[in-house]
XYZ file of C-alpha atoms in Angstrom:
591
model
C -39.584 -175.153 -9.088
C -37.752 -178.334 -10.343
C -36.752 -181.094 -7.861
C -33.196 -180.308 -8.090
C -34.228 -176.749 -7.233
C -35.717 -177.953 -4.277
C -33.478 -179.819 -3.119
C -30.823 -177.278 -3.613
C -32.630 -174.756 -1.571
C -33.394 -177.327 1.343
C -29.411 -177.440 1.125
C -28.649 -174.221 1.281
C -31.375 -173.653 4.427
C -29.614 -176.680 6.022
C -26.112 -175.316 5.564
C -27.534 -171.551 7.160
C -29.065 -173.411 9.728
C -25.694 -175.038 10.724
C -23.651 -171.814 10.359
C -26.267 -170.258 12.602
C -25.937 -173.014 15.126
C -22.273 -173.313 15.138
C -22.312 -169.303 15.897
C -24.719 -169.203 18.629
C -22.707 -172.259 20.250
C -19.117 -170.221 20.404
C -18.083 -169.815 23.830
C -18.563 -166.035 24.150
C -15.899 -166.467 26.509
C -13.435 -167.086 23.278
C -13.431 -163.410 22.484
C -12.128 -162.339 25.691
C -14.754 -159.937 26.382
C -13.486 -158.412 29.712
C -10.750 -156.228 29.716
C -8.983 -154.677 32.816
C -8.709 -158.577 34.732
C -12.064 -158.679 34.762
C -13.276 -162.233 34.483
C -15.578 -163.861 32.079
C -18.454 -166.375 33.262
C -20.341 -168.206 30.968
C -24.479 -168.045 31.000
C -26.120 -170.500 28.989
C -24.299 -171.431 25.424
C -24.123 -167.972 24.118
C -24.273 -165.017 27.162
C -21.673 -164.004 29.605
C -20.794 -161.349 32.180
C -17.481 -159.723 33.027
C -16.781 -159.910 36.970
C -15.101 -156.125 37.627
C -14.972 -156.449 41.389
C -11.823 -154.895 42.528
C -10.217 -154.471 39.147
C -11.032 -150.395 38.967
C -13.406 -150.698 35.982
C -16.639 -151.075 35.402
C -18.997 -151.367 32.312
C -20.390 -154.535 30.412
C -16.583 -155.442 29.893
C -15.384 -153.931 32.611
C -13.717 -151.012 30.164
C -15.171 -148.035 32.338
C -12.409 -146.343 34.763
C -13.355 -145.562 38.072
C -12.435 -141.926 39.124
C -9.380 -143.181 41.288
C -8.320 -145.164 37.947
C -8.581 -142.027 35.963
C -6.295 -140.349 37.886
C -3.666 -143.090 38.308
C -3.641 -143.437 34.719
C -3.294 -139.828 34.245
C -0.232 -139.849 36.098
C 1.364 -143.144 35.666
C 4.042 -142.936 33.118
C 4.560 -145.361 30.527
C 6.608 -148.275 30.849
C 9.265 -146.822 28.320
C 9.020 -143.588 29.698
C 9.988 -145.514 33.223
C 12.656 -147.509 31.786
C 14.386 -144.434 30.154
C 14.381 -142.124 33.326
C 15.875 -145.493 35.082
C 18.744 -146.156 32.808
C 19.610 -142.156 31.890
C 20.675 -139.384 34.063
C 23.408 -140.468 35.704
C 23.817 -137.500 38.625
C 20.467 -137.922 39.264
C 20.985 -141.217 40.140
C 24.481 -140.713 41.674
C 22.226 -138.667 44.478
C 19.306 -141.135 44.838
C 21.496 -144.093 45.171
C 23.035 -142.457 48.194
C 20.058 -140.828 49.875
C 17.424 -142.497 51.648
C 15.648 -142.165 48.370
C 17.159 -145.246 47.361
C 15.017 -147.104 50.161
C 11.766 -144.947 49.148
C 11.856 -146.353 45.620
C 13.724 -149.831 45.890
C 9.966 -150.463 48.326
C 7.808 -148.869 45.500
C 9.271 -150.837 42.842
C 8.629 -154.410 45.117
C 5.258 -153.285 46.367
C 4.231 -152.366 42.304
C 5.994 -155.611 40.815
C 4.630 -158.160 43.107
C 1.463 -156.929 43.237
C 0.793 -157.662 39.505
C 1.443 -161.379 40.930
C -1.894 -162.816 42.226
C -1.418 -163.820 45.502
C -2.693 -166.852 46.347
C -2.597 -168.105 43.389
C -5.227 -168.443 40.788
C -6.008 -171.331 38.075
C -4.002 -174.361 36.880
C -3.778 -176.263 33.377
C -6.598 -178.383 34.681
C -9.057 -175.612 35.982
C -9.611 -171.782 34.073
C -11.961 -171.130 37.326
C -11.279 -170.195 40.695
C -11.069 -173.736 43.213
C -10.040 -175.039 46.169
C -7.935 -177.775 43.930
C -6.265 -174.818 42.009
C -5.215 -173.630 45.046
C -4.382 -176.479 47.322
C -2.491 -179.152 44.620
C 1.169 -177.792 44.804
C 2.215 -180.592 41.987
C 0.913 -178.096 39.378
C 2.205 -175.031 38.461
C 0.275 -172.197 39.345
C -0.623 -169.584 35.813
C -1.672 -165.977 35.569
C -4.496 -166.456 32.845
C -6.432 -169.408 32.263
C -6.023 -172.206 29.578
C -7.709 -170.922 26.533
C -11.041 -172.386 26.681
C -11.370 -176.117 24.800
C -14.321 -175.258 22.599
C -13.046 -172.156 21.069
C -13.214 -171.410 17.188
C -9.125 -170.990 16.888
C -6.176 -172.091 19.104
C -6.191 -168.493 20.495
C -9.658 -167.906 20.953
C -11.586 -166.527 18.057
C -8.173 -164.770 16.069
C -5.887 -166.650 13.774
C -6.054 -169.649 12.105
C -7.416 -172.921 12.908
C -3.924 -174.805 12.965
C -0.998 -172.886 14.451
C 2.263 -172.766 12.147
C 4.993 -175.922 12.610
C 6.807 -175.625 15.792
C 9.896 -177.269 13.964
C 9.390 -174.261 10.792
C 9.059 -171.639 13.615
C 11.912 -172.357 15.408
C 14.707 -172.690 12.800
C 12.489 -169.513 10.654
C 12.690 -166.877 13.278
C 15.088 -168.042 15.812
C 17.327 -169.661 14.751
C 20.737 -168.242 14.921
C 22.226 -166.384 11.592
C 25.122 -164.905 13.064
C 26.049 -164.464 16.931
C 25.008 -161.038 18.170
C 26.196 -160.423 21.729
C 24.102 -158.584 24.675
C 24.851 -155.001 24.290
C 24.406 -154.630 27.997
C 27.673 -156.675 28.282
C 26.080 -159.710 30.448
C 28.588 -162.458 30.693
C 28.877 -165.787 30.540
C 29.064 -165.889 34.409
C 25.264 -164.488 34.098
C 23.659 -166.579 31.925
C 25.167 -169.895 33.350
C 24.193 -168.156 36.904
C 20.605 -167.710 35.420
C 20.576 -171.642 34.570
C 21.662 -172.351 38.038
C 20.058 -170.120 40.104
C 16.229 -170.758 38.377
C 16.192 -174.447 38.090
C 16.290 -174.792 41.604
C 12.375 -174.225 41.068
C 11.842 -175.002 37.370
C 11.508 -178.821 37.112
C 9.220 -179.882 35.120
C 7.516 -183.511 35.761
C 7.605 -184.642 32.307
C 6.183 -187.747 33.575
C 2.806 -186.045 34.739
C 3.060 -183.542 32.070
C 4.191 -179.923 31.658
C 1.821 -178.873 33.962
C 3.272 -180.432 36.755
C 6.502 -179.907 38.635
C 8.465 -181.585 40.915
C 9.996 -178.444 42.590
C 7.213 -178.307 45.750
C 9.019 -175.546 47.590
C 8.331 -173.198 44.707
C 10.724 -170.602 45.167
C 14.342 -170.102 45.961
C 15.551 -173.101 48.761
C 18.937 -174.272 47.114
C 17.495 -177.274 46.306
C 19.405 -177.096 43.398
C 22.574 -177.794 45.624
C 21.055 -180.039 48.628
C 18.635 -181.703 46.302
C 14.831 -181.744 46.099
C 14.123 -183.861 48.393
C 15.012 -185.273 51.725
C 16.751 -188.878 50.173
C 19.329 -186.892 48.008
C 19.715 -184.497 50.457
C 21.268 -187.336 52.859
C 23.156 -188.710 50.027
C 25.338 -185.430 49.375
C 25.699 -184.746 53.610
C 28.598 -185.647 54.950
C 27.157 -186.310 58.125
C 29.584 -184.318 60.369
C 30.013 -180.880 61.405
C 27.085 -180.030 59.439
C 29.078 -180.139 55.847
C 28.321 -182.012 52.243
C 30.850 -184.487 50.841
C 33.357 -183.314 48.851
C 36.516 -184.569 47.444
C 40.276 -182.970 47.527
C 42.031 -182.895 44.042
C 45.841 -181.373 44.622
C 44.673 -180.476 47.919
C 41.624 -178.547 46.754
C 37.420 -179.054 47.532
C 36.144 -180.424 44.670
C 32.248 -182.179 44.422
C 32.078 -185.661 45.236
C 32.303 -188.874 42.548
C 28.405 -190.107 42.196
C 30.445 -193.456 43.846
C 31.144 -190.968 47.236
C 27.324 -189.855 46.948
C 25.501 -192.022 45.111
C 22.322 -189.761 43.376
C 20.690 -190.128 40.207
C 22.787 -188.537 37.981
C 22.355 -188.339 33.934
C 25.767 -188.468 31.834
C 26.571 -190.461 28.787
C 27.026 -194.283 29.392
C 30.313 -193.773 28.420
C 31.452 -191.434 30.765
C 34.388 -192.506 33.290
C 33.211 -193.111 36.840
C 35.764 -190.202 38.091
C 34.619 -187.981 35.875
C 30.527 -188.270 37.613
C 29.823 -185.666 39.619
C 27.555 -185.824 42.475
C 25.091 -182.222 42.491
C 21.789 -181.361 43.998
C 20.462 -181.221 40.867
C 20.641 -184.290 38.464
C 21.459 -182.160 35.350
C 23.650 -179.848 36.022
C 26.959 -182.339 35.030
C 26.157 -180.919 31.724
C 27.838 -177.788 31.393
C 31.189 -177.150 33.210
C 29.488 -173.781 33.930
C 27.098 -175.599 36.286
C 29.662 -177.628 38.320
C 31.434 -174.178 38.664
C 28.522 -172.793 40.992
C 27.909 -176.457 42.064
C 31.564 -175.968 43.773
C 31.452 -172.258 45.171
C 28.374 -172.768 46.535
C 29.971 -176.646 48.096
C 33.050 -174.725 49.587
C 30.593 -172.105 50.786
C 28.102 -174.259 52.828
C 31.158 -176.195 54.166
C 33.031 -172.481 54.844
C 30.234 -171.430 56.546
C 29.732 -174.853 58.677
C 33.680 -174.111 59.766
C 31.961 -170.618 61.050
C 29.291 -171.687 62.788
C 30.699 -174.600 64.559
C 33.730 -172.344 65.601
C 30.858 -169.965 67.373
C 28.560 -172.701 68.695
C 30.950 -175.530 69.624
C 27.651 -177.652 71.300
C 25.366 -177.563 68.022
C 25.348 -180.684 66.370
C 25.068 -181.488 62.629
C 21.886 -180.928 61.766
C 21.222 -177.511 63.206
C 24.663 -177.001 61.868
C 23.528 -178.302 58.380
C 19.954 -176.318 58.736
C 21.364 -173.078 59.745
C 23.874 -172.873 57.156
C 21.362 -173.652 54.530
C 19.235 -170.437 55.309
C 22.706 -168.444 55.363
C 22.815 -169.790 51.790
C 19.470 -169.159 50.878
C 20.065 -165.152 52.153
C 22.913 -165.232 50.362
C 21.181 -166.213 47.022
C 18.835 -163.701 47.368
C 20.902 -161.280 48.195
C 23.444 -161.890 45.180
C 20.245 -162.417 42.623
C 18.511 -158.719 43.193
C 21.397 -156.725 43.846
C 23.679 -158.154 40.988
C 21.571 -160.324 38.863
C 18.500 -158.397 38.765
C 20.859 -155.196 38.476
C 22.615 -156.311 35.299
C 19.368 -157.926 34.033
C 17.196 -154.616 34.379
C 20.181 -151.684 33.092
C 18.706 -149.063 36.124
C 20.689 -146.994 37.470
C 18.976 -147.161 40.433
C 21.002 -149.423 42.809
C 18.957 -152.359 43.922
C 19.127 -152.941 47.405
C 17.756 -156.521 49.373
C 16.335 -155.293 52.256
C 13.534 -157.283 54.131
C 12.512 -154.277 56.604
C 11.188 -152.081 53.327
C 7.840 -154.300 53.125
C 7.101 -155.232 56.730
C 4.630 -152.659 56.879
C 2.874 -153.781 54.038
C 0.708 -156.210 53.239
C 2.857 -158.888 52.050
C 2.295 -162.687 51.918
C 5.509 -164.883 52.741
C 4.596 -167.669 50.181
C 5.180 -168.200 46.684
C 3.883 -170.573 43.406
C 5.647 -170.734 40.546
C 3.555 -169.861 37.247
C 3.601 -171.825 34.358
C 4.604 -168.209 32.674
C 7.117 -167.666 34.191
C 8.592 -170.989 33.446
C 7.796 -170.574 30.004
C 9.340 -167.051 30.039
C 12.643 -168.035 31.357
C 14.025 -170.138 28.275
C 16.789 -167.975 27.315
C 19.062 -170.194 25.158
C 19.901 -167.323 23.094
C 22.967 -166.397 25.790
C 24.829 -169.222 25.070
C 27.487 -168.022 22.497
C 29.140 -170.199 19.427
C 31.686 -171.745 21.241
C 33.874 -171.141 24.968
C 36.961 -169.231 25.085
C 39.350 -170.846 28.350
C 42.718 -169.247 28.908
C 43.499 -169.022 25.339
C 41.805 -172.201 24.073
C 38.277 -172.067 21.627
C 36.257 -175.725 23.382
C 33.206 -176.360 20.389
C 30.100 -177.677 22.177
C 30.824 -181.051 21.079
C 33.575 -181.106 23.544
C 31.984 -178.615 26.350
C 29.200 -180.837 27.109
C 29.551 -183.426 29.670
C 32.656 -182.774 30.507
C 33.060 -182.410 34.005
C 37.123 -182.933 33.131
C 37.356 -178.874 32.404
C 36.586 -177.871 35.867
C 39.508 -179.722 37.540
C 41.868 -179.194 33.915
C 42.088 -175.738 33.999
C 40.865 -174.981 37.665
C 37.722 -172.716 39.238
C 39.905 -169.361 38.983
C 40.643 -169.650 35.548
C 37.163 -170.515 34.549
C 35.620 -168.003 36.565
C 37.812 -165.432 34.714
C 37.096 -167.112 31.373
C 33.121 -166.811 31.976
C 33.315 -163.353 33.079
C 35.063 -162.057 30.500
C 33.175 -163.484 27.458
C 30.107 -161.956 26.403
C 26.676 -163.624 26.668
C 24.005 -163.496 23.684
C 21.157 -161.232 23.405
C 17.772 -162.737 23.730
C 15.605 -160.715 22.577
C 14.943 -160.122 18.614
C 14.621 -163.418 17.476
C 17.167 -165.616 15.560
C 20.101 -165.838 17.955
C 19.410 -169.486 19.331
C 22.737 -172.106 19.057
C 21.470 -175.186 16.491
C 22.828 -177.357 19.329
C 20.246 -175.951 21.535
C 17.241 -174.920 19.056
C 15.101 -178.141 19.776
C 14.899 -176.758 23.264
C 12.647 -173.592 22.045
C 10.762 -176.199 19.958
C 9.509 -177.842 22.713
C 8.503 -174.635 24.575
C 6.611 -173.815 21.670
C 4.487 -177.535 21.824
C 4.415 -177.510 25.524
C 2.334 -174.075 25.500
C 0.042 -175.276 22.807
C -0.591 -178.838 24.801
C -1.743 -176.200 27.590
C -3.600 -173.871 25.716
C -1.645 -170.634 26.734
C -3.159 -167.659 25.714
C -2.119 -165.230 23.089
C 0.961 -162.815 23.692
C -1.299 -159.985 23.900
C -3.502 -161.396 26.011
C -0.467 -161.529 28.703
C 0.255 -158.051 27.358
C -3.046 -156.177 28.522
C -2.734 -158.541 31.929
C 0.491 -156.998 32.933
C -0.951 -153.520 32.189
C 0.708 -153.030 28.761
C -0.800 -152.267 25.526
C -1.560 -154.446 23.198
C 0.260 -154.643 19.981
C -1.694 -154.014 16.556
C 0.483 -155.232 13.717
C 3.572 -157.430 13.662
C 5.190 -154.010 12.057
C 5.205 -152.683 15.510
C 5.790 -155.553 17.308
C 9.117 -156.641 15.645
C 10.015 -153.497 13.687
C 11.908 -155.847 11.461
C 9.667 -156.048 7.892
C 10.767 -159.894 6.954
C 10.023 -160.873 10.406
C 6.873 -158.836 10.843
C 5.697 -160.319 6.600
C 6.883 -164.143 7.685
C 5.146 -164.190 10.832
C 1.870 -162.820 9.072
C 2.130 -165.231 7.095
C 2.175 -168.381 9.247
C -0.171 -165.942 11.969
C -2.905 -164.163 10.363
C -3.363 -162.162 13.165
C -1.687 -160.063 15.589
C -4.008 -161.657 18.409
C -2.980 -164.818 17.421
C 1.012 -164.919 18.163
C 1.763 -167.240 20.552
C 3.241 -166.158 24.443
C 7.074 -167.496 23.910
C 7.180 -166.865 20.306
C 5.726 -163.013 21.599
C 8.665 -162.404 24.164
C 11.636 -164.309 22.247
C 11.029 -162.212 18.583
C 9.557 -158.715 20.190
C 11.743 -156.112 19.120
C 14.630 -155.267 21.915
C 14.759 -151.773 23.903
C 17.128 -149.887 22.554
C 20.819 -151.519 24.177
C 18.827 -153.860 25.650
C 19.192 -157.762 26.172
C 15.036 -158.218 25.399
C 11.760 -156.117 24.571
C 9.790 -154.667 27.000
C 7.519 -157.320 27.260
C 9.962 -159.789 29.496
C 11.016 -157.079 31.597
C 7.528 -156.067 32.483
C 6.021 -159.476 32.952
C 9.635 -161.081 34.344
C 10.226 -158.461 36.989
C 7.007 -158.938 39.018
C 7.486 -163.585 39.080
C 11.135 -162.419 40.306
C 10.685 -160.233 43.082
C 7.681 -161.797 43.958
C 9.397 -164.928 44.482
C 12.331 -163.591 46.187
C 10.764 -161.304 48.672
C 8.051 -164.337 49.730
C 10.509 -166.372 51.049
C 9.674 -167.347 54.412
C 13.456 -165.523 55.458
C 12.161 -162.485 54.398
C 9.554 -162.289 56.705
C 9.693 -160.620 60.071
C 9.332 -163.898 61.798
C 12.730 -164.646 60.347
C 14.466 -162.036 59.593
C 16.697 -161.511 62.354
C 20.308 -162.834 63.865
C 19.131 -165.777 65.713
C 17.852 -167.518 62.082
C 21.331 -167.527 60.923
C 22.645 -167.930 64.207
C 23.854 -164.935 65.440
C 24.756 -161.695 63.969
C 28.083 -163.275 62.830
C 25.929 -165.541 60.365
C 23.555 -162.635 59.794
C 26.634 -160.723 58.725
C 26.806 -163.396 56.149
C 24.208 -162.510 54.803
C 23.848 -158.818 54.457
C 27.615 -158.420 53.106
C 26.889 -161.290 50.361
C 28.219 -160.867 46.662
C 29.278 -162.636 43.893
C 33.303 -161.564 44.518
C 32.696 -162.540 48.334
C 31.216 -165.990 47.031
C 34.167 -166.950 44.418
C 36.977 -164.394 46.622
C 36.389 -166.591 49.818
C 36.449 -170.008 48.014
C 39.159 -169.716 45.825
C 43.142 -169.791 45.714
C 43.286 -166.125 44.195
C 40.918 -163.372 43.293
C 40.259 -164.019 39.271
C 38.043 -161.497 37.530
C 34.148 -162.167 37.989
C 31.309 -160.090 37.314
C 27.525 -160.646 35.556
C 29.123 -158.645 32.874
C 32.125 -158.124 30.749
C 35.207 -155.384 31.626
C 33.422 -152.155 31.042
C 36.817 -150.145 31.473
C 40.544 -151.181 31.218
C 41.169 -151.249 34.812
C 38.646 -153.694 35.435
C 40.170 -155.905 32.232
C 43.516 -156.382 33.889
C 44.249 -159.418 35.277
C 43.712 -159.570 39.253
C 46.287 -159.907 41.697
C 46.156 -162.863 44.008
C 44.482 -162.167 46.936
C 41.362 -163.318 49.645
C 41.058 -160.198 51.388
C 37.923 -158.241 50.870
């Protein structure tokens, strides 16, 4: 054999050799072996065993049902199946929803969601093991499945390719919007600016630390997006008397303090008059005149409900004044989210009911972390239509934003009216997202690849669904399903938010089945493990006396704008289903 011959086979050995090595040295870990939430540990560089304890499987990969599982799954209907007997069959319903059925199943569907929550919680962007720092170190948020591990083949494991398609091409490719499609389950504007409100009371990211880290260390629902998240701008917006927050009369009406009256960080342009800077809990929300709406009711509400309590205990002073008021608020939240919010969200015809007492016989833990997941879920730009239609005028973006002016110009009824009548986007089925807000999903999409978030069916087959095996199925639109190939490779490789913003919708519905399924259980989860939900505080004397207890259990989103306004406009989670309800309402507080 000639030299060069030589030396060509020594190359070739070499180059084995190294494919060899680089093989053996995967992380077996990568291929995510166990199946069922069974959990993989690492032996050595290149053997592993699946942890099945308490998952119902066994086997190497914990793929082998145990006889109890068998039958479960053998009953258990699908999650479409579900979903269709829940939004059909309306006299079936009709007699539930006034039977103490409706108690029987609203406790089946909490115990079922929140279960699929781990509780406590699990790993963190720093740790894909079980620790005491996971658990303990609030400043994080908490996540379902563990960061994909560092030394894997592919972003996503062992699928895909080795660099993951432009965030920037993504975003304007698929989701873009082309031309406005509305909801067709008729969610207004009222909704989605709700949804804004309502969840980023516990969705603040510390994008100094990183967006693993938030600054929201209640983790669940405490109104800190109207007294502030912590104690300093909480002190700021008091009034100090009678247990109320400062406000400021325009015409005679409650209106939120000037950041001069209560001065808290705020951000607005530079350029912005000083009258015009709005004081709210939450140092964003003097971006959309949609905000400052809820900003208000729930201002004249804590201050209406101060009036209330003082009247029946004249010797409380005002901080149990202020304290007690703000768990009246809290109740009222929750009550307002799952029985109207959650109810448009889901379509059931079930009637959702907020009822502590269903789950005090179970085992329940009062305590909640907020999942990376869920925060990543939650980015639902695609509501927010083309432009806002006020009492006959069309306000572009360019003039909606920042502008605090609108609220006092054409007044809270009016707006209220305006909100609830328009119709909301549908976020599901990819390219529906504003331009003005597109960068937003952009940074979702680098945010989940800076933590290593597993694939979308990765989530899928943790929340008990199956996994999809072609993008034909999983969109059921062919350009989509071909373009996303393309940039993909693999099935196993789509990202998590790219996975629940393009999946194909449910037939009339706002998303696939993927954000219902993995939303439902973060949401109810949340809501029901709020310390006032607990039997330790679930009772008059928390909301002092059964008069603020009545609060409470009679709280809706027509109570909330009806008892804080001059006259009773038109307000809903969705648009006018019939004509009656698309008349215009007569003035009136009475409910």
């Amino acid at each position: 054999m000639s030299l060069w011959g030589v030396i060509l086979l020594l190359l070739l050995l070499l180059l084995l050799h190294l494919q060899t090595s680089t093989c053996a040295a995967v992380n077996p870990c990568c291929y995510y072996p166990c199946q069922n939430s069974g959990v993989c540990v690492r032996f050595g560089t290149d053997r592993y065993e699946c942890d099945c304890t308490r998952t119902g499987y066994y086997g190497e990969n914990c793929t082998i049902p145990e006889l109890w599982t068998r039958v479960h799954l053998l009953l258990k209907p699908s999650p479409d199946t579900l979903h269709y007997i829940l939004t059909h069959f309306h006299w079936f319903w009709n007699i539930v929803n006034n039977s103490f059925l409706r108690s029987t199943l609203m406790k089946l569907v909490l115990t079922v969601r929140s279960s699929l929550v781990p509780s406590p919680p699990t790993f963190n962007s720093k740790y894909g093991y079980l620790n005491w720092e996971a658990y303990y170190n609030i400043s994080y948020y908490t996540r379902i499945l563990p960061p994909v591990p560092e030394d894997c083949p592919t972003p996503m494991g062992t699928k895909g390719k080795l660099v993951l398609p432009d965030a920037k091409l993504l975003a304007e490719r698929f989701l873009l919007r082309r031309t406005f499609r509305p909801d067709p389950q008729g969610s207004s504007l009222m909704f989605a600016f709700f949804a804004q409100h309502f969840t980023h009371q516990f969705f603040k990211t510390y994008h100094g630390m990183g967006p693993a880290f938030t600054k929201a260390l209640a983790h669940g629902v405490d109104a800190g997006n109207i007294y502030g998240d912590n104690l300093d701008r909480q002190l700021q917006l008091r009034l100090h008397e009678d247990g109320k927050l400062k406000y400021q009369l325009i015409n005679g009406e409650v209106y939120l303090p000037t950041v001069s009256q209560a001065p808290v960080l705020m951000h607005y342009p530079k350029d912005l008059p000083d009258d015009r800077r709005l004081a709210i809990g939450h140092e964003v929300f003097g971006l959309l005149p949609g905000l400052t709406v809820y900003a208000t009711l729930w201002l004249r509400e804590h201050n209406r409900v101060c009036d209330i309590l003082k009247e029946e205990h004249p010797t409380w002073g005002d901080e149990q004044l202020f304290q007690t008021a703000r768990l009246i608020i809290i109740g009222e939240v929750i009550r307002i989210v799952i029985e109207e919010y959650v109810q448009q969200l889901s379509g059931y015809l079930l009637h959702l009911k907020f009822d502590p007492t269903l789950i005090f016989s179970e085992q329940f833990q009062y305590s909640n972390r907020i999942a990376l997941e869920f925060n990543q879920l939650y980015h639902w730009h695609p509501l927010m239509p083309d432009s806002f239609l006020i009492d006959g005028d069309e306000i572009p973006y360019s003039q909606f934003l920042h502008n605090t002016s609108i609220l006092m110009h054409y007044g809270l009824e009016k707006l209220i009216d305006a909100f609830s009548r328009q119709q909301a986007g549908q976020i599901g089925g990819g390219w529906n997202i504003n331009q003005v807000v597109l960068n937003v999903a952009k940074q979702v999409i680098l945010e989940s690849r800076e933590l290593r978030t597993q694939s979308f069916n990765e989530y899928r087959k943790k929340f008990n669904l199956k996994p999809y095996t072609s993008f034909d199925e999983f969109t059921g639109d062919k350009e989509m399903a071909r373009g996303l190939e393309e940039l993909y490779g693999d099935i196993d490789a789509l990202e998590f938010y790219p996975g629940l913003m393009l999946e194909m919708p449910r037939p009339g519905g706002i998303f696939g089945e993927s954000m219902v399924e993995m939303g439902a259980p973060f949401s109810l989860k949340g809501l029901m493990g709020n310390p006032i939900c607990s039997p330790e505080y679930w009772k008059p004397s928390t909301f002092g006396g059964q008069v603020g207890f009545d609060i409470v259990n009679s709280a809706s989103l027509e109570r909330l704008v009806c008892l804080n306004t001059k006259w009773c406009p038109y307000v809903a989670f969705h648009v006018p289903r019939t004509e009656e309800e698309a008349k215009p309402r007569k003035p009136s507080t009475e409910l």
